[in-house]
Amino acid sequence: MELGIGTPALLFSTVSLLMIAFTNRFMSMASLIRGLHEKFQQNPDESILKQIQNLRLRMKLIQNMQIIAIMSLILSVVCMFFIFLEMQMVSHWFFGTALVGMCAALMLSAWEITISTKALEVELSDMEDILAKKH
């Protein structure tokens, strides 16, 4: 199979959209952490420790997602360079590695979403417990 210059170029738009999504998640989490920090400064509470651990893991996952997505983009550029030099076998390896990187970033994203959902479930159950005690 011969790779054309357009094939690895397809990853540019995909990775760009992923980076926007990852950055948005990072920004919303940064806002959440700042709010939690302010809340902790006003009322230090041990219950916040679990949230801190959760947020720390999510932050690391998002960082890794972004780094892997950037590496995928760089590998696509290198792949295009080798296509330009008519070195098909080498370009295949770089393109394959770029695809694996993009898959890894997506898997980390799914993991981070799962962690985020579990944290929201805890918040919802806390509210349900409070409402149940009132009735």
PDB file of C-alpha atoms in Angstrom:
ATOM      1  CA  MET A   1       0.000   0.000   0.000  1.00  0.00           C
ATOM      2  CA  GLU A   2       1.347   3.381  -0.936  1.00  0.00           C
ATOM      3  CA  LEU A   3       0.756   6.304   1.384  1.00  0.00           C
ATOM      4  CA  GLY A   4      -0.055   9.633  -0.205  1.00  0.00           C
ATOM      5  CA  ILE A   5       0.792  12.922   1.440  1.00  0.00           C
ATOM      6  CA  GLY A   6      -2.913  13.452   2.180  1.00  0.00           C
ATOM      7  CA  THR A   7      -3.293  10.346   4.327  1.00  0.00           C
ATOM      8  CA  PRO A   8      -1.200  11.480   7.323  1.00  0.00           C
ATOM      9  CA  ALA A   9      -2.522  15.011   6.773  1.00  0.00           C
ATOM     10  CA  LEU A  10      -5.957  13.670   7.779  1.00  0.00           C
ATOM     11  CA  LEU A  11      -4.642  13.303  11.321  1.00  0.00           C
ATOM     12  CA  PHE A  12      -4.071  17.063  11.557  1.00  0.00           C
ATOM     13  CA  SER A  13      -7.765  17.909  11.771  1.00  0.00           C
ATOM     14  CA  THR A  14      -8.509  14.936  14.014  1.00  0.00           C
ATOM     15  CA  VAL A  15      -5.697  15.674  16.450  1.00  0.00           C
ATOM     16  CA  SER A  16      -6.563  19.382  16.422  1.00  0.00           C
ATOM     17  CA  LEU A  17     -10.143  18.605  17.443  1.00  0.00           C
ATOM     18  CA  LEU A  18      -8.891  16.231  20.138  1.00  0.00           C
ATOM     19  CA  MET A  19      -6.542  18.899  21.474  1.00  0.00           C
ATOM     20  CA  ILE A  20      -9.427  21.383  21.701  1.00  0.00           C
ATOM     21  CA  ALA A  21     -11.502  18.830  23.620  1.00  0.00           C
ATOM     22  CA  PHE A  22      -8.592  17.935  25.921  1.00  0.00           C
ATOM     23  CA  THR A  23      -7.807  21.598  26.559  1.00  0.00           C
ATOM     24  CA  ASN A  24     -11.453  22.346  27.376  1.00  0.00           C
ATOM     25  CA  ARG A  25     -11.464  19.498  29.877  1.00  0.00           C
ATOM     26  CA  PHE A  26      -8.234  20.789  31.385  1.00  0.00           C
ATOM     27  CA  MET A  27      -9.630  24.329  31.685  1.00  0.00           C
ATOM     28  CA  SER A  28     -12.844  23.175  33.367  1.00  0.00           C
ATOM     29  CA  MET A  29     -10.856  21.012  35.759  1.00  0.00           C
ATOM     30  CA  ALA A  30      -8.515  23.916  36.542  1.00  0.00           C
ATOM     31  CA  SER A  31     -11.564  26.005  37.430  1.00  0.00           C
ATOM     32  CA  LEU A  32     -12.889  23.191  39.614  1.00  0.00           C
ATOM     33  CA  ILE A  33      -9.536  22.884  41.413  1.00  0.00           C
ATOM     34  CA  ARG A  34      -9.384  26.631  42.043  1.00  0.00           C
ATOM     35  CA  GLY A  35     -12.898  26.553  43.504  1.00  0.00           C
ATOM     36  CA  LEU A  36     -12.032  23.554  45.645  1.00  0.00           C
ATOM     37  CA  HIS A  37      -8.871  25.325  46.839  1.00  0.00           C
ATOM     38  CA  GLU A  38     -10.884  28.363  47.867  1.00  0.00           C
ATOM     39  CA  LYS A  39     -13.434  26.160  49.633  1.00  0.00           C
ATOM     40  CA  PHE A  40     -10.631  24.309  51.433  1.00  0.00           C
ATOM     41  CA  GLN A  41      -9.000  27.583  52.539  1.00  0.00           C
ATOM     42  CA  GLN A  42     -12.280  28.665  54.126  1.00  0.00           C
ATOM     43  CA  ASN A  43     -13.117  25.306  55.684  1.00  0.00           C
ATOM     44  CA  PRO A  44     -10.379  22.635  55.692  1.00  0.00           C
ATOM     45  CA  ASP A  45     -12.222  19.328  55.461  1.00  0.00           C
ATOM     46  CA  GLU A  46     -10.817  15.818  55.154  1.00  0.00           C
ATOM     47  CA  SER A  47     -13.593  14.821  52.761  1.00  0.00           C
ATOM     48  CA  ILE A  48     -11.868  16.977  50.159  1.00  0.00           C
ATOM     49  CA  LEU A  49      -8.851  14.620  50.181  1.00  0.00           C
ATOM     50  CA  LYS A  50     -10.632  12.046  47.977  1.00  0.00           C
ATOM     51  CA  GLN A  51     -11.546  14.789  45.539  1.00  0.00           C
ATOM     52  CA  ILE A  52      -7.929  15.960  45.479  1.00  0.00           C
ATOM     53  CA  GLN A  53      -6.690  12.431  44.675  1.00  0.00           C
ATOM     54  CA  ASN A  54      -9.303  12.100  41.951  1.00  0.00           C
ATOM     55  CA  LEU A  55      -8.429  15.473  40.427  1.00  0.00           C
ATOM     56  CA  ARG A  56      -4.701  14.760  40.600  1.00  0.00           C
ATOM     57  CA  LEU A  57      -5.174  11.522  38.622  1.00  0.00           C
ATOM     58  CA  ARG A  58      -7.452  13.220  36.105  1.00  0.00           C
ATOM     59  CA  MET A  59      -4.953  16.053  35.674  1.00  0.00           C
ATOM     60  CA  LYS A  60      -2.167  13.558  34.959  1.00  0.00           C
ATOM     61  CA  LEU A  61      -4.346  11.684  32.466  1.00  0.00           C
ATOM     62  CA  ILE A  62      -5.232  14.880  30.613  1.00  0.00           C
ATOM     63  CA  GLN A  63      -1.571  15.885  30.522  1.00  0.00           C
ATOM     64  CA  ASN A  64      -0.642  12.491  29.064  1.00  0.00           C
ATOM     65  CA  MET A  65      -3.506  12.672  26.548  1.00  0.00           C
ATOM     66  CA  GLN A  66      -2.252  16.038  25.338  1.00  0.00           C
ATOM     67  CA  ILE A  67       1.387  14.923  25.120  1.00  0.00           C
ATOM     68  CA  ILE A  68       0.490  11.739  23.236  1.00  0.00           C
ATOM     69  CA  ALA A  69      -1.776  13.663  20.832  1.00  0.00           C
ATOM     70  CA  ILE A  70       1.026  16.159  20.151  1.00  0.00           C
ATOM     71  CA  MET A  71       3.477  13.305  19.562  1.00  0.00           C
ATOM     72  CA  SER A  72       0.975  11.750  17.152  1.00  0.00           C
ATOM     73  CA  LEU A  73       0.862  15.012  15.245  1.00  0.00           C
ATOM     74  CA  ILE A  74       4.660  15.246  15.142  1.00  0.00           C
ATOM     75  CA  LEU A  75       4.874  11.646  13.902  1.00  0.00           C
ATOM     76  CA  SER A  76       2.405  12.527  11.137  1.00  0.00           C
ATOM     77  CA  VAL A  77       4.621  15.419  10.062  1.00  0.00           C
ATOM     78  CA  VAL A  78       7.674  13.138  10.036  1.00  0.00           C
ATOM     79  CA  CYS A  79       5.660  10.600   8.053  1.00  0.00           C
ATOM     80  CA  MET A  80       4.845  13.279   5.467  1.00  0.00           C
ATOM     81  CA  PHE A  81       8.524  14.151   5.255  1.00  0.00           C
ATOM     82  CA  PHE A  82       9.426  10.532   4.492  1.00  0.00           C
ATOM     83  CA  ILE A  83       6.647  10.345   1.895  1.00  0.00           C
ATOM     84  CA  PHE A  84       8.174  13.454   0.320  1.00  0.00           C
ATOM     85  CA  LEU A  85      11.550  11.648   0.271  1.00  0.00           C
ATOM     86  CA  GLU A  86       9.780   8.630  -1.288  1.00  0.00           C
ATOM     87  CA  MET A  87      10.721   6.358   1.609  1.00  0.00           C
ATOM     88  CA  GLN A  88       7.443   4.454   1.825  1.00  0.00           C
ATOM     89  CA  MET A  89       8.441   1.766   4.343  1.00  0.00           C
ATOM     90  CA  VAL A  90       9.698   4.328   6.858  1.00  0.00           C
ATOM     91  CA  SER A  91       6.635   6.528   6.312  1.00  0.00           C
ATOM     92  CA  HIS A  92       4.377   3.526   7.011  1.00  0.00           C
ATOM     93  CA  TRP A  93       6.064   2.960  10.362  1.00  0.00           C
ATOM     94  CA  PHE A  94       5.724   6.594  11.368  1.00  0.00           C
ATOM     95  CA  PHE A  95       2.090   6.732  10.256  1.00  0.00           C
ATOM     96  CA  GLY A  96       1.283   3.495  12.095  1.00  0.00           C
ATOM     97  CA  THR A  97       2.932   4.809  15.244  1.00  0.00           C
ATOM     98  CA  ALA A  98       0.974   8.073  14.917  1.00  0.00           C
ATOM     99  CA  LEU A  99      -2.270   6.088  14.693  1.00  0.00           C
ATOM    100  CA  VAL A 100      -1.336   4.029  17.753  1.00  0.00           C
ATOM    101  CA  GLY A 101      -0.589   7.266  19.625  1.00  0.00           C
ATOM    102  CA  MET A 102      -3.963   8.706  18.699  1.00  0.00           C
ATOM    103  CA  CYS A 103      -5.664   5.509  19.887  1.00  0.00           C
ATOM    104  CA  ALA A 104      -3.742   5.691  23.169  1.00  0.00           C
ATOM    105  CA  ALA A 105      -4.826   9.311  23.697  1.00  0.00           C
ATOM    106  CA  LEU A 106      -8.444   8.311  23.061  1.00  0.00           C
ATOM    107  CA  MET A 107      -8.206   5.409  25.516  1.00  0.00           C
ATOM    108  CA  LEU A 108      -6.805   7.731  28.189  1.00  0.00           C
ATOM    109  CA  SER A 109      -9.655  10.096  27.419  1.00  0.00           C
ATOM    110  CA  ALA A 110     -12.189   7.313  27.987  1.00  0.00           C
ATOM    111  CA  TRP A 111     -10.487   6.471  31.303  1.00  0.00           C
ATOM    112  CA  GLU A 112     -10.580  10.116  32.401  1.00  0.00           C
ATOM    113  CA  ILE A 113     -14.280  10.352  31.494  1.00  0.00           C
ATOM    114  CA  THR A 114     -14.970   7.237  33.578  1.00  0.00           C
ATOM    115  CA  ILE A 115     -13.195   8.743  36.597  1.00  0.00           C
ATOM    116  CA  SER A 116     -15.059  12.015  36.119  1.00  0.00           C
ATOM    117  CA  THR A 117     -18.396  10.213  35.927  1.00  0.00           C
ATOM    118  CA  LYS A 118     -17.686   8.276  39.129  1.00  0.00           C
ATOM    119  CA  ALA A 119     -16.867  11.536  40.918  1.00  0.00           C
ATOM    120  CA  LEU A 120     -20.153  13.023  39.759  1.00  0.00           C
ATOM    121  CA  GLU A 121     -21.993   9.908  40.949  1.00  0.00           C
ATOM    122  CA  VAL A 122     -20.535  10.468  44.437  1.00  0.00           C
ATOM    123  CA  GLU A 123     -21.744  14.081  44.391  1.00  0.00           C
ATOM    124  CA  LEU A 124     -25.225  13.008  43.297  1.00  0.00           C
ATOM    125  CA  SER A 125     -25.472  10.306  45.973  1.00  0.00           C
ATOM    126  CA  ASP A 126     -24.416  12.846  48.628  1.00  0.00           C
ATOM    127  CA  MET A 127     -27.260  15.130  47.558  1.00  0.00           C
ATOM    128  CA  GLU A 128     -29.697  12.202  47.543  1.00  0.00           C
ATOM    129  CA  ASP A 129     -28.603  11.253  51.074  1.00  0.00           C
ATOM    130  CA  ILE A 130     -29.195  14.804  52.304  1.00  0.00           C
ATOM    131  CA  LEU A 131     -32.652  14.886  50.704  1.00  0.00           C
ATOM    132  CA  ALA A 132     -33.528  11.452  52.143  1.00  0.00           C
ATOM    133  CA  LYS A 133     -32.614  12.637  55.663  1.00  0.00           C
ATOM    134  CA  LYS A 134     -34.928  15.648  55.313  1.00  0.00           C
ATOM    135  CA  HIS A 135     -37.932  13.522  54.376  1.00  0.00           C
TER     136      HIS A 135
END
